[in-house]
mmCIF file of C-alpha atoms in Angstrom:
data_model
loop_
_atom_site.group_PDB
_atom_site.id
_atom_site.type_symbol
_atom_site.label_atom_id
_atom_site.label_comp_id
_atom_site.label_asym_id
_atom_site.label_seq_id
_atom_site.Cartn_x
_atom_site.Cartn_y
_atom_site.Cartn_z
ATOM 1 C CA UNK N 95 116.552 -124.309 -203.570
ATOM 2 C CA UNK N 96 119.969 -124.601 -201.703
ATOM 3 C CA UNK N 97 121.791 -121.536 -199.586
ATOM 4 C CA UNK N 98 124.287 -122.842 -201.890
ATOM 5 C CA UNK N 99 122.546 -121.254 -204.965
ATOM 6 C CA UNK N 100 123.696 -117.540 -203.423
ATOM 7 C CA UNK N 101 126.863 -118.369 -202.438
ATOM 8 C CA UNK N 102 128.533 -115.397 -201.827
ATOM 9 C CA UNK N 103 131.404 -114.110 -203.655
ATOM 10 C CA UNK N 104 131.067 -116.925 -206.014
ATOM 11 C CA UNK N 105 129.542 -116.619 -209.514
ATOM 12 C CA UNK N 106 126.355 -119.987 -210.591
ATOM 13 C CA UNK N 107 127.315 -121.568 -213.477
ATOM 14 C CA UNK N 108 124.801 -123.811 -213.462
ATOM 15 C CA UNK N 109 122.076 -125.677 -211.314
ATOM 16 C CA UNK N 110 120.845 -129.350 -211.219
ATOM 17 C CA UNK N 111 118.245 -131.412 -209.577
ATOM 18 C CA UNK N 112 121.187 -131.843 -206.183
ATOM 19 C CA UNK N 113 124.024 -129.871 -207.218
ATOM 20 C CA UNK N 114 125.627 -126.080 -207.986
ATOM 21 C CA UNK N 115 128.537 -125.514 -209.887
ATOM 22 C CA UNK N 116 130.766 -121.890 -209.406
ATOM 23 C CA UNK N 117 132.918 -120.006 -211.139
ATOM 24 C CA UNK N 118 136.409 -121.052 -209.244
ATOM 25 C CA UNK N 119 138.896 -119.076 -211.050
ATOM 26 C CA UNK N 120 140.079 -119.703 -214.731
ATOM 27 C CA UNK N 121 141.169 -123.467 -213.636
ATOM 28 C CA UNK N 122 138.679 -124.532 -211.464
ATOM 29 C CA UNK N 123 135.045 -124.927 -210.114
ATOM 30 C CA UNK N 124 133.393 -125.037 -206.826
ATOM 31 C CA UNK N 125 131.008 -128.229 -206.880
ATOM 32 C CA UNK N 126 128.372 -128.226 -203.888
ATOM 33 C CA UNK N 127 126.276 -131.084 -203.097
ATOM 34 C CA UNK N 128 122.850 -130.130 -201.622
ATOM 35 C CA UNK N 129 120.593 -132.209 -199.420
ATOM 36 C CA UNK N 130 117.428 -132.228 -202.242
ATOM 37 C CA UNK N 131 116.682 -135.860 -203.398
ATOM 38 C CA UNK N 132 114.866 -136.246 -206.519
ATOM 39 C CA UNK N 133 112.147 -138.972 -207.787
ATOM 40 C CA UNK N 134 111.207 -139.350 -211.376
ATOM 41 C CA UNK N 135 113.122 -136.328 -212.338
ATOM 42 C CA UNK N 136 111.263 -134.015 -210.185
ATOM 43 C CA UNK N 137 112.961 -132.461 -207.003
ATOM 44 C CA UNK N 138 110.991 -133.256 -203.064
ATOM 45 C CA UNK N 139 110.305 -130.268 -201.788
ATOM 46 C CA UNK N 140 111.765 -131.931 -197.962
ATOM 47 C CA UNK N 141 115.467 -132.605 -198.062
ATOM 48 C CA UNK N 142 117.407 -135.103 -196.540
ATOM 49 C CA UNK N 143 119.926 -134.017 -193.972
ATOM 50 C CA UNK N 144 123.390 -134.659 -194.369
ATOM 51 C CA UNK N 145 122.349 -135.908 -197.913
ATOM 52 C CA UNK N 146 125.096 -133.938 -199.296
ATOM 53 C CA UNK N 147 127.959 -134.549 -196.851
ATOM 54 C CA UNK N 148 127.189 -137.883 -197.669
ATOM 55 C CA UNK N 149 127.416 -137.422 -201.500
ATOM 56 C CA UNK N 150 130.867 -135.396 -200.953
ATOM 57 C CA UNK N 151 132.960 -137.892 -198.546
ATOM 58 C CA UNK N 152 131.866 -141.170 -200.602
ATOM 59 C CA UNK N 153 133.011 -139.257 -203.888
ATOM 60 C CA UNK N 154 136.375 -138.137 -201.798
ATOM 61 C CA UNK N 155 136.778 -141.641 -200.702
ATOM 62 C CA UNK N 156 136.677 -142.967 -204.041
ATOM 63 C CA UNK N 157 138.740 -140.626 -205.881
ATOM 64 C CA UNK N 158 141.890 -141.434 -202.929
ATOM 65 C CA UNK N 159 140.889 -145.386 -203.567
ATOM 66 C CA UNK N 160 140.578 -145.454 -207.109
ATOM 67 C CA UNK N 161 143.454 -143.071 -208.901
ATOM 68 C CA UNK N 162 145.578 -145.679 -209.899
ATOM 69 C CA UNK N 163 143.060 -146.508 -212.621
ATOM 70 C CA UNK N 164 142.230 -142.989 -213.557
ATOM 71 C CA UNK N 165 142.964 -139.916 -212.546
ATOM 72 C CA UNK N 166 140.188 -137.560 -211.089
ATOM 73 C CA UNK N 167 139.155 -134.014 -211.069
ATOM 74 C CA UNK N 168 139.426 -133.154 -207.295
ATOM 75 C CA UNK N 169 141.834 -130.394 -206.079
ATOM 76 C CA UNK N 170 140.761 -129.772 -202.778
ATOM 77 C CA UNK N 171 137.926 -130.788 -200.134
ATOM 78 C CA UNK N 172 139.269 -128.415 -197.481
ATOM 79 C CA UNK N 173 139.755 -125.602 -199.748
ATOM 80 C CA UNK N 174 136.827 -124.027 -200.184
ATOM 81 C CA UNK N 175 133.821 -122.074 -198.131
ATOM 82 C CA UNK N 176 133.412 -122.707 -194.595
ATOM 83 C CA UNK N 177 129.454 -122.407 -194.917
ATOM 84 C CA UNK N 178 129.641 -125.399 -197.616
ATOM 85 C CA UNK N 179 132.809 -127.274 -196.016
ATOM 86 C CA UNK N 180 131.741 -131.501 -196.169
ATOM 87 C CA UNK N 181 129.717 -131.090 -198.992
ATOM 88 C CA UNK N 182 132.066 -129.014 -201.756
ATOM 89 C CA UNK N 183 134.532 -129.721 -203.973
ATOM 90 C CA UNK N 184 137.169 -127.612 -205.681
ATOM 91 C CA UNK N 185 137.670 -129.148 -208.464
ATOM 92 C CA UNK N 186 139.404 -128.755 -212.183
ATOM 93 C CA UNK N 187 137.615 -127.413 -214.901
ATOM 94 C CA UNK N 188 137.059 -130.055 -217.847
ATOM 95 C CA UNK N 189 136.136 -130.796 -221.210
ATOM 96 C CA UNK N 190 133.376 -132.826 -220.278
ATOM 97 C CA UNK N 191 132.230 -135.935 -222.481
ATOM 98 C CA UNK N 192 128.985 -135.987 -223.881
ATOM 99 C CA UNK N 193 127.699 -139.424 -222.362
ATOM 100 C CA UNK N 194 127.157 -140.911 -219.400
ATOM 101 C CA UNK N 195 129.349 -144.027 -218.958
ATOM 102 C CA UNK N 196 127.377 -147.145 -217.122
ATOM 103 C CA UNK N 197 128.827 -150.352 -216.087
ATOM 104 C CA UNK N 198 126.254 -153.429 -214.776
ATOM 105 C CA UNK N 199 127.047 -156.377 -213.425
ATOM 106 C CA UNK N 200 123.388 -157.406 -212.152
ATOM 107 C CA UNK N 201 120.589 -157.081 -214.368
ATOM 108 C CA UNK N 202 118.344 -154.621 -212.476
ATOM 109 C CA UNK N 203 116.505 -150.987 -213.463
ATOM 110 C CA UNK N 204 116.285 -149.461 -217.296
ATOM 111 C CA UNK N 205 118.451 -152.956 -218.032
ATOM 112 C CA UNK N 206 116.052 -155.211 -216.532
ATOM 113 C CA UNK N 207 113.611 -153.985 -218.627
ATOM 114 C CA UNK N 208 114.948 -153.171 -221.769
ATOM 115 C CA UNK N 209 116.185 -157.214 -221.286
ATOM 116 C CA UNK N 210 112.643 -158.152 -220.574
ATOM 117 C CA UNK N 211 111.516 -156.552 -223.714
ATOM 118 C CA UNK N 212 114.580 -157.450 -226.309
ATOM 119 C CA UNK N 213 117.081 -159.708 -224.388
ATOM 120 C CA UNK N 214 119.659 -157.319 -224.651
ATOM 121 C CA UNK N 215 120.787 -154.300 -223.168
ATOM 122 C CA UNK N 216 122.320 -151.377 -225.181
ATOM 123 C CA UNK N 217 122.804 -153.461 -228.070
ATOM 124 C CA UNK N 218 124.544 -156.236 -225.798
ATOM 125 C CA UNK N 219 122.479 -159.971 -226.293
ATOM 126 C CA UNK N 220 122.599 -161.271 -222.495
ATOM 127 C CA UNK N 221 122.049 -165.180 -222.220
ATOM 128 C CA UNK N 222 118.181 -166.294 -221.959
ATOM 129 C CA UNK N 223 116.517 -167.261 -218.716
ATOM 130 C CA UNK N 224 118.086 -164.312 -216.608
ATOM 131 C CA UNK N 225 115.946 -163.540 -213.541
ATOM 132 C CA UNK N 226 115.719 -160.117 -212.008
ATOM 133 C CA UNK N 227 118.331 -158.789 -210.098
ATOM 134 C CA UNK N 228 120.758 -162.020 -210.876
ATOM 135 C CA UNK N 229 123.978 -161.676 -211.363
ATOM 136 C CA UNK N 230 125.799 -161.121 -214.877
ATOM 137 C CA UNK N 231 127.858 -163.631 -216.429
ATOM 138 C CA UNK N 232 130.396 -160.466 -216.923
ATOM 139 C CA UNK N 233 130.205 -156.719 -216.693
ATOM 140 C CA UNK N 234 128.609 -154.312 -219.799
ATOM 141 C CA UNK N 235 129.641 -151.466 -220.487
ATOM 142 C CA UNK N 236 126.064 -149.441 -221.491
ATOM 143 C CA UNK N 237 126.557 -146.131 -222.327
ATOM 144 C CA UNK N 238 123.784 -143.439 -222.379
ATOM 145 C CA UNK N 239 122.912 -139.755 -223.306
ATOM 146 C CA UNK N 240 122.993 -137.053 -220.516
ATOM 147 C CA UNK N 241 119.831 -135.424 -220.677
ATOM 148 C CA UNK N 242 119.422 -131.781 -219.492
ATOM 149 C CA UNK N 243 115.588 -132.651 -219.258
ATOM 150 C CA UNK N 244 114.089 -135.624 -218.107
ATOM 151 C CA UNK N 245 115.536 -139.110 -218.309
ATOM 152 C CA UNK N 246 118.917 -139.950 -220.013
ATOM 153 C CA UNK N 247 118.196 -142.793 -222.601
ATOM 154 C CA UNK N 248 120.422 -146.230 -223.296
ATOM 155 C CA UNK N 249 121.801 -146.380 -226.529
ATOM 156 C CA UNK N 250 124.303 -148.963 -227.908
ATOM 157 C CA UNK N 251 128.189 -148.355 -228.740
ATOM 158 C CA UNK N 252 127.899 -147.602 -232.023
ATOM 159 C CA UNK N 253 124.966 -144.831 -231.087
ATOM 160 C CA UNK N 254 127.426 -143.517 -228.628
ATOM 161 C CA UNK N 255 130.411 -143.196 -231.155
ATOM 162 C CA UNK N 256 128.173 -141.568 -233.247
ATOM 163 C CA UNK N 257 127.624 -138.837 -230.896
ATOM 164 C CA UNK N 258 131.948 -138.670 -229.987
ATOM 165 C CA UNK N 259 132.752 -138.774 -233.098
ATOM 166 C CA UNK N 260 135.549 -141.043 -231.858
ATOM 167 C CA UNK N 261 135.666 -144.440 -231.583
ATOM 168 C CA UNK N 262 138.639 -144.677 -230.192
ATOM 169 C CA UNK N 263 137.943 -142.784 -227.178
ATOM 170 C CA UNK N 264 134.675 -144.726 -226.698
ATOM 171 C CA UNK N 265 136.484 -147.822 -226.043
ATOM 172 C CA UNK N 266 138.416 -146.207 -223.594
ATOM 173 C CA UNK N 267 136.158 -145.035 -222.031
ATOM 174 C CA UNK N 268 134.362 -148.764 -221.959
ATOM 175 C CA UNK N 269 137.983 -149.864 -220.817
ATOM 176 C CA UNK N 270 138.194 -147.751 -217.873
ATOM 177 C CA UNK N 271 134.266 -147.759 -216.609
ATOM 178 C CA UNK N 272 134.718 -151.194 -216.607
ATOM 179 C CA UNK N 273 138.059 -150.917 -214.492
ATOM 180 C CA UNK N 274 136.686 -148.925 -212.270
ATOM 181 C CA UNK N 275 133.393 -150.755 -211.785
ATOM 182 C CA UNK N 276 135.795 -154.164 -210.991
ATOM 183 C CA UNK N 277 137.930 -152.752 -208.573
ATOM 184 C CA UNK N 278 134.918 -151.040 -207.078
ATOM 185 C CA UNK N 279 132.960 -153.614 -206.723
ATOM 186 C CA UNK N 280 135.501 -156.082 -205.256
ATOM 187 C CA UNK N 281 135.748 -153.326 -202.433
ATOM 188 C CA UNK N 282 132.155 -152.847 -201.646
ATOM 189 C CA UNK N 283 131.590 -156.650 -202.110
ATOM 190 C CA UNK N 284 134.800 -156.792 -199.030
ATOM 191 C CA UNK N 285 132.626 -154.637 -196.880
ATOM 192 C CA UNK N 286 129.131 -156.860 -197.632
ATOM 193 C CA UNK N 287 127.872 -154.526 -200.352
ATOM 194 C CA UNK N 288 127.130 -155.250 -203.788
ATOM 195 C CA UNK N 289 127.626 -153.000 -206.377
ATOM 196 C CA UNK N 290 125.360 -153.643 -209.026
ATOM 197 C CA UNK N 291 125.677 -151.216 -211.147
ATOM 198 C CA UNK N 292 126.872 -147.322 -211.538
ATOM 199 C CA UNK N 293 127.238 -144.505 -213.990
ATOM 200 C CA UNK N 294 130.217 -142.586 -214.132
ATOM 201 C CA UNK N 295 131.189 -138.758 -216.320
ATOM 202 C CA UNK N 296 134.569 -138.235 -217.475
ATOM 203 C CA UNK N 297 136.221 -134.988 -218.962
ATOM 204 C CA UNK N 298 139.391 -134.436 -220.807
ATOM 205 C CA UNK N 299 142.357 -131.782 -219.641
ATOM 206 C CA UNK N 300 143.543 -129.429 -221.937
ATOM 207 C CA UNK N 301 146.369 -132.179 -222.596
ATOM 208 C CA UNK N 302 144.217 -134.762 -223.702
ATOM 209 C CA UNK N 303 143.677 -136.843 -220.597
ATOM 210 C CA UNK N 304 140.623 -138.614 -219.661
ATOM 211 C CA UNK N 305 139.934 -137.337 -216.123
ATOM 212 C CA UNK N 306 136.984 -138.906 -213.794
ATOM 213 C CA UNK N 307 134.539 -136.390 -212.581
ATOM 214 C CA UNK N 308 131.116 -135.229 -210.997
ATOM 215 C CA UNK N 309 130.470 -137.712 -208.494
ATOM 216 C CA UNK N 310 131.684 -141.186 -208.224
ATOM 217 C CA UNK N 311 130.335 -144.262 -206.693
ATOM 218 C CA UNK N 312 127.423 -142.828 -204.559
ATOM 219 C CA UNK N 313 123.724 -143.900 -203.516
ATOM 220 C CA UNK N 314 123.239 -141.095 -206.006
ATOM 221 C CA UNK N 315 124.702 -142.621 -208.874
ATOM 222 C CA UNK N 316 124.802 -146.292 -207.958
ATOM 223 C CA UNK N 317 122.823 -149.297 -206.810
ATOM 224 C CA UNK N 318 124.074 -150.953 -203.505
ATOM 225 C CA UNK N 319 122.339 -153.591 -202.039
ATOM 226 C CA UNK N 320 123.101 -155.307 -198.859
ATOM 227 C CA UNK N 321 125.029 -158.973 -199.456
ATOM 228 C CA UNK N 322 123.137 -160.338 -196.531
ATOM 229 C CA UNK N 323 120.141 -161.781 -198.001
ATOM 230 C CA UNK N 324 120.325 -161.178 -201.946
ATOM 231 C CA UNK N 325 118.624 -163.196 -204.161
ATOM 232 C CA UNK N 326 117.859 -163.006 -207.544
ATOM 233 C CA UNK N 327 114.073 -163.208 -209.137
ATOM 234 C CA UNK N 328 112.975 -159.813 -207.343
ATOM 235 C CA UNK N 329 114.236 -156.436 -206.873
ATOM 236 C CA UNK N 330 116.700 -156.109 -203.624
ATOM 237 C CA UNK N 331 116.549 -153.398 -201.476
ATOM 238 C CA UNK N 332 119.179 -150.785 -201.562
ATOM 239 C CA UNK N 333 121.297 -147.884 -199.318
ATOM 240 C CA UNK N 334 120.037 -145.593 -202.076
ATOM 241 C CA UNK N 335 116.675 -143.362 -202.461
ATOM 242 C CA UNK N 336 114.702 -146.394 -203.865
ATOM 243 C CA UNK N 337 113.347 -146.364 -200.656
ATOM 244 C CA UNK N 338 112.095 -142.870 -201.515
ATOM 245 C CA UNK N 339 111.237 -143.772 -205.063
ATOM 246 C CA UNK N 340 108.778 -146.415 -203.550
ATOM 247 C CA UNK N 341 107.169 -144.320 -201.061
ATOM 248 C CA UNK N 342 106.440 -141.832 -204.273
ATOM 249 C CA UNK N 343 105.087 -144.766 -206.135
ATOM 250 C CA UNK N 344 102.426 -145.532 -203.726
ATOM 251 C CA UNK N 345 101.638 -142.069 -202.522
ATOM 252 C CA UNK N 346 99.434 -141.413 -205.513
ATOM 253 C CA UNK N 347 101.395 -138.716 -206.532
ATOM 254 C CA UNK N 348 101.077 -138.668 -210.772
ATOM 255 C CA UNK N 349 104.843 -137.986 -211.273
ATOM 256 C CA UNK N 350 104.603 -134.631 -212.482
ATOM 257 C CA UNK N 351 105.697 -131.032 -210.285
ATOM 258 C CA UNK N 352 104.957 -130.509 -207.798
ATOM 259 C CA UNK N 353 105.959 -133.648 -206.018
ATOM 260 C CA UNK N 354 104.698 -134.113 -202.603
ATOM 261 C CA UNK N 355 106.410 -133.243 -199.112
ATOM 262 C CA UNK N 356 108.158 -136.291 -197.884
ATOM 263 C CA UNK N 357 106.843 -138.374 -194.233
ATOM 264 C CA UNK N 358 109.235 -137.366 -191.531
ATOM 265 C CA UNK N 359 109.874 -141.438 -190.963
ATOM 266 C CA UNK N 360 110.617 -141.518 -195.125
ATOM 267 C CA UNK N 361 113.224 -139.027 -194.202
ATOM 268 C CA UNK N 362 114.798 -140.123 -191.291
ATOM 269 C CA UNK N 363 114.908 -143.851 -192.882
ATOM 270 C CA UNK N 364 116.650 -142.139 -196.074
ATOM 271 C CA UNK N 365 119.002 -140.493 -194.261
ATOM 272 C CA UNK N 366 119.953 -143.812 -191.721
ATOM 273 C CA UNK N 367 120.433 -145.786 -195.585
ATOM 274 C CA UNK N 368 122.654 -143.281 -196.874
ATOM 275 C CA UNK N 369 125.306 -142.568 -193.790
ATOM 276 C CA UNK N 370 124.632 -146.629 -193.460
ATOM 277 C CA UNK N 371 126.106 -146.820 -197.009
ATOM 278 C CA UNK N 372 129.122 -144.099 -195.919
ATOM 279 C CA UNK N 373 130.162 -146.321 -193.010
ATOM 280 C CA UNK N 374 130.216 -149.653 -194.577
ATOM 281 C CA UNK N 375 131.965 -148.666 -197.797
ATOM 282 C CA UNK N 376 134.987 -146.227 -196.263
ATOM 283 C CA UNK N 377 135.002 -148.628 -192.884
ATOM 284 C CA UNK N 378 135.134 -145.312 -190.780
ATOM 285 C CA UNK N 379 132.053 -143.633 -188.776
ATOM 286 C CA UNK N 380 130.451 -140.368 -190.863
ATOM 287 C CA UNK N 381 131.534 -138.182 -187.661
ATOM 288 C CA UNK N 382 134.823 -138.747 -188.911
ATOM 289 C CA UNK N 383 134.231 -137.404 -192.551
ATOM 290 C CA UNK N 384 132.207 -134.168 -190.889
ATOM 291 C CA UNK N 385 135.466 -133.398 -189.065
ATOM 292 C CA UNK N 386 138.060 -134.055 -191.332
ATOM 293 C CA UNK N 387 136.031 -131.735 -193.689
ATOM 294 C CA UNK N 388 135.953 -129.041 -191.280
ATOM 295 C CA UNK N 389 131.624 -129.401 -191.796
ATOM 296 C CA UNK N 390 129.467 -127.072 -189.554
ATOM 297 C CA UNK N 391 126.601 -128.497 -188.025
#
């Protein structure tokens, strides 16, 4: 459990597996990023340090980068409690959307395997012959529930309209992910990253405008992989917590809580990936994002 959980003066709204949410006011809410990493849906009793500050200036970065395509919920990064500063956002209250939105533009993960089984993907038929990890011939959009327990499950466009009630907004939705995805990936593929996929949860405002929220394009909710040395026909590694998800895998541990204290060398490796990820994709040192922030140590 995070400090964050008793923040003080600030009412929980709710809890996840890395994240609190506050009552901010009738506008807004205070979103703080914790430093728990989570394998197969069950939370490491170790954390990773600077997990969260990590989290927080990626998503900050992003939003700035990427708000010509859509807008985003972030009010303030400086704004907010000085025991949290570098790893909270104040940010606008939304009418969230029911799905998570996923783009892919290398077959890899739940795809890989759902393509194994069916050749498609969410509904999509993918040409025959595809190795792991290669490269799409385009990007899919491949939408998915949000699951408040356990894992969120694909489901094809038509599933997904289903659950809107609004197909029109669906393939907006598709239309932006997509957008963003592209411009995203032309960035981290500048700075000898590829993006190969990442999920993304938009809200509306009380006007009707779709808004990007949570987080966006972190080792969290994305797969990087270094451009130096990729090749298709196996999985690649990644600046994400795959390298924890392995370690899990081969520990023995059955997958079910409790799940097991993390090696000191698992954490300080985790930790090296994700600031590793932070300074390639922004181009500036993580020091910098700690001070900007106003972050204690």
């Amino acid at each position: 459990m995070s400090d964050a959980a008793t923040l003080e003066g600030h009412d929980l709204i709710a809890q996840g597996k890395v994240r609190e949410l506050y009552d901010a006011g009738p506008d807004h809410l205070l979103m703080v990023a914790s430093d728990r990493i989570s394998t197969y849906d069950v939370v490491h009793p170790t954390p990773i340090p600077d997990k969260g500050n990590v989290l927080t200036g990626l998503s900050v970065f992003w939003f700035d980068l990427l708000e010509s395509i859509c807008p985003n919920h972030l009010v303030s990064f400086t704004d907010v409690p000085e025991t949290v500063r570098g790893r909270a956002l104040l940010v606008e209250r939304l009418e969230m959307i029911p799905i998570e939105c996923v783009a892919r533009g290398y077959i890899t993960g739940s795809g890989w395997k759902d393509y194994r089984a069916t050749g498609t993907v969410c509904g999509i038929e993918l040409p025959a012959g595809l190795e792991e990890s290669e490269k799409l011939p385009e990007p899919i959009f491949t939408p998915s529930t949000k699951a408040d327990v356990g894992h969120d499950e694909n489901i094809d466009f038509d599933r997904a309209a289903e659950i809107l009630g609004d197909r029109e907004l669906l393939e907006e939705l598709r239309r932006l992910t997509l957008a963003i995805y592209s411009a995203a990936a032309d960035h981290a593929r500048e700075r000898g990253i590829i993006l190969a996929d990442t999920k993304f949860e938009f809200g509306r405002r009380a006007d009707g405008t779709i808004v990007v929220g949570d987080e966006v394009l972190t080792p969290d909710s994305s797969r990087f992989w270094p451009a130096d040395g990729y090749e298709p026909g196996h999985g690649q590694p990644s600046f994400d917590k795959q390298y924890v998800r392995d370690w899990a895998a081969g520990s023995g541990w059955d997958k079910t809580p409790p799940a097991p204290e993390l090696p000191d060398e698992i954490v300080t490796r985790t930790r090296e990936l994700y600031i590793d990820a932070y300074d390639r994709i922004t181009g500036e040192p993580f020091s910098a994002w700690l001070k900007r922030s106003g972050a204690t140590a």
